[in-house]
C-alpha cells in the first residue's frame, strides 16, 4: 500500500479508537456533574454514591480518551503535512483554541475533582466537575467546527499557495459545524445514557442495590430519550445541509445513481457499485427522498453518475454506514421511550426480558458512533477539504510507506492492548457496584 | 512591518509555551522515571504517583498548546517539523500515551504482578520523552537536513531516525534527562515527608554534579555544532539569559546541599525555563534551521500564518493564558501540602 492509503488507514484507526471513549466522556461528565449537584442541593447520600460509582467509570474511560487525543493533534503534521501547510492558517486556529481554552479546563479541574474530595468545599468540588465537563463538551465544539470547515469550507481565500482565513466569524458560525456539534454531542449523551441503563439493568437483574440502580436507570432513561430524539432531529437537519453542500456525499449515503426530481425512497435497497446501479430497490415511498433532502417532494436529487468515477466517495460503505446509523438511532429513541414508561412501573425489576435487552443494548450506540464517523469522513472522499483539496494531495512527502506501516502496526498493538485493559477494567468496576463506604476521610491509624 | 510584530510576538509565545511545558512536565517526567529508584514500598510508590496525580494531566496540556500554537501560528513549521521527525515523534507519542494510562491503571487491580508491570511502564514511558525531547531540541538547534523552496512550494528531507541520534542530539538528550532528574527529585522532596523526602533531596544532590558536567559540555559543544551563538555575539547583552540559567543551576545545588528543597526547586524551575530561553534566543528568528542550506531555514517570517490569524490568536492567548495561569496557581495552592501515607491509604479515588 502507498503512503496515502496507509496514512488514511492509520488516521481512521486512531480516530475511531479515540472515538470509542470520547462519546461516553461527553455524556457521563455532564451526568456525573448532575448527580453531584443533586447531592449538594438535596444532601441525599444516594446521589453521592451515584456520583462516586458512575464517576469511577467515567475516569477509567476518560484516561484513554485523553491519551489517544494527543495522537489526533500530532497526526495532522505527522502524516498530513501538505494538508497542514495548506490549511493551517484556518484549521490551526480552532485547534489551538481548543487546547488553550478547553483542554486546560478539563484536565486541570478533573485533577481537582479526583484528588480534592477533602481539600475543597462540597460546592467547589461540584463546580470542578462542571468545569471539567464544560471543558470536555466545548472541546468537541472546536474540533467539530474545524471538521466542519473540511466539509463546508467558509471564510477563506486561496492566496500565497494556501487557504488563508478572511473571516473567522464565518468559520465559528458555520451552520454545518453547529448542526454537527449538536448531533454529535447529543449522540454522546445518548450513548452514556444507554451505558447507565445497561449497567443498572445488569445489577437490577441480580436484585443488587435496587434503589440505587432504579434511580440511576430512571434518570438515564429520560436523558437517553431526550438526547436520542435530538440526535434524530439534528440528523435530519444535517442531511438537509449535506444535500445542499455535499451532493456527492448525499448521493452515496442514499445510493442514488441517476439525477431525478421527485426522488423516491427505497426502504430496501442493495447497491451494486461496479455496475453503477442498485441490485435491489423495493418498498418505495414516492417523493420521500426529495422531501427529506429539501423538504419539497419535487426537488431534484443529484445522482452519482453526475460525478466522474474518481470524484465519488466509496458508495457501498457510505450507504451501509448511513443505514446502520439511522436504524440504530431509531431503535434508541424507541428503546429509551419504552425505558421511561417501564422503569416507572412497580414491577419494573421483574421485567427480565426488558432488563436483559438493555444490557445487550450497551454496545449498540457505540456501533452507531463508529458508522456515523464513517458516513462523515468516507462520504467526503476523495476530498480532504470538500471541493478545495484532495486527500491524495494532502499527505506528507517526507515519510515512507515503511515508516507509516510500522507506526500503524505500533498503534494497532498498543491501542489493542490498552483497549482490552480499559474495557476489562470498566466491566470489572461496573459489575462491582457502588461502594458502601462513603468515607473519604477514614481512620487509617495503624495501617501504614 | 505589521506582520513582523505578530510573528515576533508568536515566537515569544511559542518559546514561553515550550518553556513552561518543560518546567511543569519536567518534574512529572523526572518523578516518573526516578520512582523506581526513590520509592521502596508500594505505599511509597503510591505517594509519588499521588504527588503528581492532581497536576500531571494539566501540565501535559502545555505540550498540546505548544503543538496547537505551532500549527496555528507557524503552519509550515508545524507541517515540516512533525513530518520530517516522523519516527522519533511516533515513539514520543507512544511513550506519552503509556505514561498517561499507567497512572490511572496501576491501582485498579490488586495484584503485585499488575502493579509491577505498570511501575516499569511508568519508568520507561517517563524516561523516553525526557530523552527524546532533548534529542529533538538538540536537532532543532543544530538544524536538520532539509531543502525547502518557499516559492515553488517544494519541500524535501534527507534525514533519518538514526541521523537524529548524532552526538550533539544525544548530549542535549542527556542534558534534558539529568535536568528533569534533579527537577523531579526536588519536587518529590517537597511533596513528601520524612525519610522519603530526605532520600529524594539526597538524590538531587548526587545527580547535580553530572548535570553540571553535561551542561558545560552542552554549552561548549553548542559553539561548533550550531549557530546559536550568532545572536549572542551580535547582541552580547543577551548573554544575561544563559547567565540566569547558570546562576540558577548553581543555586539549585546551594539550597539542595542545605536541605532547603523548596528553594532548590524554585531555582530548578528557573533553570529549566532559562535553558529553553537560552536555546530559543540563539535560534531566533529560526524555528527549525536546515543544516545543509541556510535558505531552507524555517523562520518566523517564511512559515507563519497570515496577519489576520496571528492577530486573532494573539487576542485569544492574551485573554485565555492569564486565566489558565490563575486557576493553575489556585490548584497548586489547593494541593500544596505534601502527600503522606495516610492520604493515599485513606482516599479511594487516589491512584
PDB file of C-alpha atoms in Angstrom, chain B residues 133-299:
ATOM      1  CA  UNK B 133      12.515  15.851  23.718  1.00  0.00           C
ATOM      2  CA  UNK B 134      16.166  16.583  24.398  1.00  0.00           C
ATOM      3  CA  UNK B 135      17.297  14.827  21.233  1.00  0.00           C
ATOM      4  CA  UNK B 136      14.598  16.629  19.240  1.00  0.00           C
ATOM      5  CA  UNK B 137      15.575  20.068  20.576  1.00  0.00           C
ATOM      6  CA  UNK B 138      19.264  19.284  20.038  1.00  0.00           C
ATOM      7  CA  UNK B 139      18.454  18.595  16.410  1.00  0.00           C
ATOM      8  CA  UNK B 140      16.311  21.719  16.172  1.00  0.00           C
ATOM      9  CA  UNK B 141      19.240  23.775  17.489  1.00  0.00           C
ATOM     10  CA  UNK B 142      21.741  22.320  15.014  1.00  0.00           C
ATOM     11  CA  UNK B 143      19.293  22.059  12.120  1.00  0.00           C
ATOM     12  CA  UNK B 144      18.077  19.090  10.146  1.00  0.00           C
ATOM     13  CA  UNK B 145      18.935  18.109   6.569  1.00  0.00           C
ATOM     14  CA  UNK B 146      16.069  19.637   4.590  1.00  0.00           C
ATOM     15  CA  UNK B 147      15.719  21.604   1.387  1.00  0.00           C
ATOM     16  CA  UNK B 148      12.783  23.961   1.165  1.00  0.00           C
ATOM     17  CA  UNK B 149      11.760  26.139  -1.753  1.00  0.00           C
ATOM     18  CA  UNK B 150       9.189  28.582  -0.449  1.00  0.00           C
ATOM     19  CA  UNK B 151       8.211  29.978  -3.868  1.00  0.00           C
ATOM     20  CA  UNK B 152       7.813  26.681  -5.711  1.00  0.00           C
ATOM     21  CA  UNK B 153       6.422  25.123  -2.502  1.00  0.00           C
ATOM     22  CA  UNK B 154       8.773  22.159  -2.818  1.00  0.00           C
ATOM     23  CA  UNK B 155       9.952  20.653   0.450  1.00  0.00           C
ATOM     24  CA  UNK B 156      12.259  17.688   0.896  1.00  0.00           C
ATOM     25  CA  UNK B 157      14.011  15.998   3.790  1.00  0.00           C
ATOM     26  CA  UNK B 158      17.168  13.907   3.613  1.00  0.00           C
ATOM     27  CA  UNK B 159      17.483  12.757   7.218  1.00  0.00           C
ATOM     28  CA  UNK B 160      16.636   9.596   9.146  1.00  0.00           C
ATOM     29  CA  UNK B 161      15.830   8.440  12.668  1.00  0.00           C
ATOM     30  CA  UNK B 162      19.417   7.267  13.175  1.00  0.00           C
ATOM     31  CA  UNK B 163      20.668  10.617  11.879  1.00  0.00           C
ATOM     32  CA  UNK B 164      18.845  12.337  14.746  1.00  0.00           C
ATOM     33  CA  UNK B 165      20.913  10.335  17.237  1.00  0.00           C
ATOM     34  CA  UNK B 166      24.018  12.369  16.420  1.00  0.00           C
ATOM     35  CA  UNK B 167      26.462  13.305  19.223  1.00  0.00           C
ATOM     36  CA  UNK B 168      25.038  16.810  19.786  1.00  0.00           C
ATOM     37  CA  UNK B 169      21.474  15.483  19.787  1.00  0.00           C
ATOM     38  CA  UNK B 170      22.470  12.871  22.365  1.00  0.00           C
ATOM     39  CA  UNK B 171      24.244  15.409  24.564  1.00  0.00           C
ATOM     40  CA  UNK B 172      21.095  17.543  24.565  1.00  0.00           C
ATOM     41  CA  UNK B 173      19.054  14.414  25.308  1.00  0.00           C
ATOM     42  CA  UNK B 174      21.280  13.641  28.277  1.00  0.00           C
ATOM     43  CA  UNK B 175      21.051  17.264  29.425  1.00  0.00           C
ATOM     44  CA  UNK B 176      17.253  17.058  29.473  1.00  0.00           C
ATOM     45  CA  UNK B 177      17.277  13.720  31.314  1.00  0.00           C
ATOM     46  CA  UNK B 178      19.598  14.994  34.055  1.00  0.00           C
ATOM     47  CA  UNK B 179      17.796  18.324  34.279  1.00  0.00           C
ATOM     48  CA  UNK B 180      14.479  16.580  34.780  1.00  0.00           C
ATOM     49  CA  UNK B 181      16.054  14.100  37.194  1.00  0.00           C
ATOM     50  CA  UNK B 182      17.191  16.878  39.520  1.00  0.00           C
ATOM     51  CA  UNK B 183      13.938  18.787  38.971  1.00  0.00           C
ATOM     52  CA  UNK B 184      11.833  15.672  39.677  1.00  0.00           C
ATOM     53  CA  UNK B 185      13.860  14.665  42.732  1.00  0.00           C
ATOM     54  CA  UNK B 186      13.378  18.124  44.234  1.00  0.00           C
ATOM     55  CA  UNK B 187       9.655  18.000  43.518  1.00  0.00           C
ATOM     56  CA  UNK B 188       9.457  14.656  45.339  1.00  0.00           C
ATOM     57  CA  UNK B 189      11.453  16.166  48.193  1.00  0.00           C
ATOM     58  CA  UNK B 190       8.957  18.978  48.720  1.00  0.00           C
ATOM     59  CA  UNK B 191       5.852  16.862  48.102  1.00  0.00           C
ATOM     60  CA  UNK B 192       6.698  14.099  50.557  1.00  0.00           C
ATOM     61  CA  UNK B 193       7.741  13.913  54.191  1.00  0.00           C
ATOM     62  CA  UNK B 194      10.305  12.171  56.331  1.00  0.00           C
ATOM     63  CA  UNK B 195      12.758   9.642  55.033  1.00  0.00           C
ATOM     64  CA  UNK B 196      11.310   9.579  51.502  1.00  0.00           C
ATOM     65  CA  UNK B 197      11.742  13.337  51.219  1.00  0.00           C
ATOM     66  CA  UNK B 198      15.293  13.122  52.523  1.00  0.00           C
ATOM     67  CA  UNK B 199      16.187  10.383  50.063  1.00  0.00           C
ATOM     68  CA  UNK B 200      14.874  12.466  47.174  1.00  0.00           C
ATOM     69  CA  UNK B 201      16.830  15.542  48.228  1.00  0.00           C
ATOM     70  CA  UNK B 202      19.966  13.406  48.568  1.00  0.00           C
ATOM     71  CA  UNK B 203      19.454  12.045  45.075  1.00  0.00           C
ATOM     72  CA  UNK B 204      19.144  15.572  43.668  1.00  0.00           C
ATOM     73  CA  UNK B 205      22.474  16.386  45.299  1.00  0.00           C
ATOM     74  CA  UNK B 206      24.039  13.233  43.860  1.00  0.00           C
ATOM     75  CA  UNK B 207      22.819  13.845  40.287  1.00  0.00           C
ATOM     76  CA  UNK B 208      23.677  17.559  40.271  1.00  0.00           C
ATOM     77  CA  UNK B 209      27.437  17.255  39.525  1.00  0.00           C
ATOM     78  CA  UNK B 210      26.665  15.075  36.492  1.00  0.00           C
ATOM     79  CA  UNK B 211      24.152  17.679  35.341  1.00  0.00           C
ATOM     80  CA  UNK B 212      26.757  20.420  35.718  1.00  0.00           C
ATOM     81  CA  UNK B 213      29.300  18.470  33.666  1.00  0.00           C
ATOM     82  CA  UNK B 214      26.808  17.785  30.874  1.00  0.00           C
ATOM     83  CA  UNK B 215      25.604  21.415  30.930  1.00  0.00           C
ATOM     84  CA  UNK B 216      29.173  22.627  30.475  1.00  0.00           C
ATOM     85  CA  UNK B 217      29.747  20.150  27.626  1.00  0.00           C
ATOM     86  CA  UNK B 218      26.475  21.275  26.068  1.00  0.00           C
ATOM     87  CA  UNK B 219      27.377  24.959  26.236  1.00  0.00           C
ATOM     88  CA  UNK B 220      30.820  24.277  24.763  1.00  0.00           C
ATOM     89  CA  UNK B 221      29.649  21.860  22.101  1.00  0.00           C
ATOM     90  CA  UNK B 222      26.922  24.279  21.022  1.00  0.00           C
ATOM     91  CA  UNK B 223      29.569  26.569  19.555  1.00  0.00           C
ATOM     92  CA  UNK B 224      30.844  24.222  16.823  1.00  0.00           C
ATOM     93  CA  UNK B 225      27.589  22.283  16.398  1.00  0.00           C
ATOM     94  CA  UNK B 226      25.092  25.116  15.968  1.00  0.00           C
ATOM     95  CA  UNK B 227      24.694  28.775  15.028  1.00  0.00           C
ATOM     96  CA  UNK B 228      23.066  29.566  18.371  1.00  0.00           C
ATOM     97  CA  UNK B 229      25.921  31.851  19.476  1.00  0.00           C
ATOM     98  CA  UNK B 230      25.484  34.172  16.465  1.00  0.00           C
ATOM     99  CA  UNK B 231      22.743  36.197  18.156  1.00  0.00           C
ATOM    100  CA  UNK B 232      24.747  36.436  21.370  1.00  0.00           C
ATOM    101  CA  UNK B 233      27.815  37.689  19.522  1.00  0.00           C
ATOM    102  CA  UNK B 234      25.703  40.290  17.716  1.00  0.00           C
ATOM    103  CA  UNK B 235      23.991  41.445  20.889  1.00  0.00           C
ATOM    104  CA  UNK B 236      26.104  40.476  23.928  1.00  0.00           C
ATOM    105  CA  UNK B 237      23.517  41.832  26.398  1.00  0.00           C
ATOM    106  CA  UNK B 238      21.529  38.696  25.586  1.00  0.00           C
ATOM    107  CA  UNK B 239      24.142  36.701  27.494  1.00  0.00           C
ATOM    108  CA  UNK B 240      22.092  37.563  30.564  1.00  0.00           C
ATOM    109  CA  UNK B 241      19.777  34.708  29.568  1.00  0.00           C
ATOM    110  CA  UNK B 242      22.317  31.851  29.796  1.00  0.00           C
ATOM    111  CA  UNK B 243      23.802  33.617  32.813  1.00  0.00           C
ATOM    112  CA  UNK B 244      20.489  33.358  34.681  1.00  0.00           C
ATOM    113  CA  UNK B 245      20.354  29.682  33.720  1.00  0.00           C
ATOM    114  CA  UNK B 246      23.841  29.042  35.088  1.00  0.00           C
ATOM    115  CA  UNK B 247      23.311  31.039  38.289  1.00  0.00           C
ATOM    116  CA  UNK B 248      20.005  29.235  38.902  1.00  0.00           C
ATOM    117  CA  UNK B 249      21.706  25.909  38.370  1.00  0.00           C
ATOM    118  CA  UNK B 250      24.344  26.785  40.943  1.00  0.00           C
ATOM    119  CA  UNK B 251      21.694  27.965  43.423  1.00  0.00           C
ATOM    120  CA  UNK B 252      19.892  24.645  42.997  1.00  0.00           C
ATOM    121  CA  UNK B 253      22.944  22.957  44.467  1.00  0.00           C
ATOM    122  CA  UNK B 254      23.458  25.580  47.152  1.00  0.00           C
ATOM    123  CA  UNK B 255      19.944  25.095  48.528  1.00  0.00           C
ATOM    124  CA  UNK B 256      19.700  21.345  47.890  1.00  0.00           C
ATOM    125  CA  UNK B 257      23.001  20.984  49.748  1.00  0.00           C
ATOM    126  CA  UNK B 258      21.477  22.755  52.750  1.00  0.00           C
ATOM    127  CA  UNK B 259      18.385  20.551  52.512  1.00  0.00           C
ATOM    128  CA  UNK B 260      16.194  23.520  51.556  1.00  0.00           C
ATOM    129  CA  UNK B 261      14.349  21.627  48.848  1.00  0.00           C
ATOM    130  CA  UNK B 262      11.645  24.287  48.330  1.00  0.00           C
ATOM    131  CA  UNK B 263      14.122  26.994  47.354  1.00  0.00           C
ATOM    132  CA  UNK B 264      16.159  24.496  45.349  1.00  0.00           C
ATOM    133  CA  UNK B 265      13.004  23.523  43.444  1.00  0.00           C
ATOM    134  CA  UNK B 266      12.206  27.173  42.688  1.00  0.00           C
ATOM    135  CA  UNK B 267      15.647  27.556  41.155  1.00  0.00           C
ATOM    136  CA  UNK B 268      15.375  24.317  39.201  1.00  0.00           C
ATOM    137  CA  UNK B 269      12.146  25.715  37.700  1.00  0.00           C
ATOM    138  CA  UNK B 270      14.116  28.804  36.687  1.00  0.00           C
ATOM    139  CA  UNK B 271      16.932  26.643  35.350  1.00  0.00           C
ATOM    140  CA  UNK B 272      14.606  24.716  33.051  1.00  0.00           C
ATOM    141  CA  UNK B 273      12.905  27.920  31.846  1.00  0.00           C
ATOM    142  CA  UNK B 274      16.208  29.641  31.119  1.00  0.00           C
ATOM    143  CA  UNK B 275      17.814  26.632  29.465  1.00  0.00           C
ATOM    144  CA  UNK B 276      14.927  26.721  26.985  1.00  0.00           C
ATOM    145  CA  UNK B 277      15.240  30.506  26.749  1.00  0.00           C
ATOM    146  CA  UNK B 278      18.959  30.178  26.059  1.00  0.00           C
ATOM    147  CA  UNK B 279      18.255  27.854  23.155  1.00  0.00           C
ATOM    148  CA  UNK B 280      15.458  29.858  21.555  1.00  0.00           C
ATOM    149  CA  UNK B 281      17.263  33.190  21.965  1.00  0.00           C
ATOM    150  CA  UNK B 282      20.041  31.723  19.864  1.00  0.00           C
ATOM    151  CA  UNK B 283      17.580  30.201  17.438  1.00  0.00           C
ATOM    152  CA  UNK B 284      15.678  33.425  16.640  1.00  0.00           C
ATOM    153  CA  UNK B 285      14.313  34.117  14.056  1.00  0.00           C
ATOM    154  CA  UNK B 286      14.552  30.468  13.032  1.00  0.00           C
ATOM    155  CA  UNK B 287      12.118  27.867  14.259  1.00  0.00           C
ATOM    156  CA  UNK B 288      13.780  24.930  12.547  1.00  0.00           C
ATOM    157  CA  UNK B 289      17.010  25.578  10.645  1.00  0.00           C
ATOM    158  CA  UNK B 290      18.390  23.468   7.837  1.00  0.00           C
ATOM    159  CA  UNK B 291      21.966  22.261   8.282  1.00  0.00           C
ATOM    160  CA  UNK B 292      22.570  21.849   4.553  1.00  0.00           C
ATOM    161  CA  UNK B 293      21.094  25.032   3.098  1.00  0.00           C
ATOM    162  CA  UNK B 294      20.578  28.286   5.046  1.00  0.00           C
ATOM    163  CA  UNK B 295      17.934  29.416   2.533  1.00  0.00           C
ATOM    164  CA  UNK B 296      15.861  26.418   3.597  1.00  0.00           C
ATOM    165  CA  UNK B 297      15.645  27.519   7.247  1.00  0.00           C
ATOM    166  CA  UNK B 298      12.092  27.640   8.554  1.00  0.00           C
ATOM    167  CA  UNK B 299      11.787  31.061  10.133  1.00  0.00           C
TER     168      UNK B 299
END
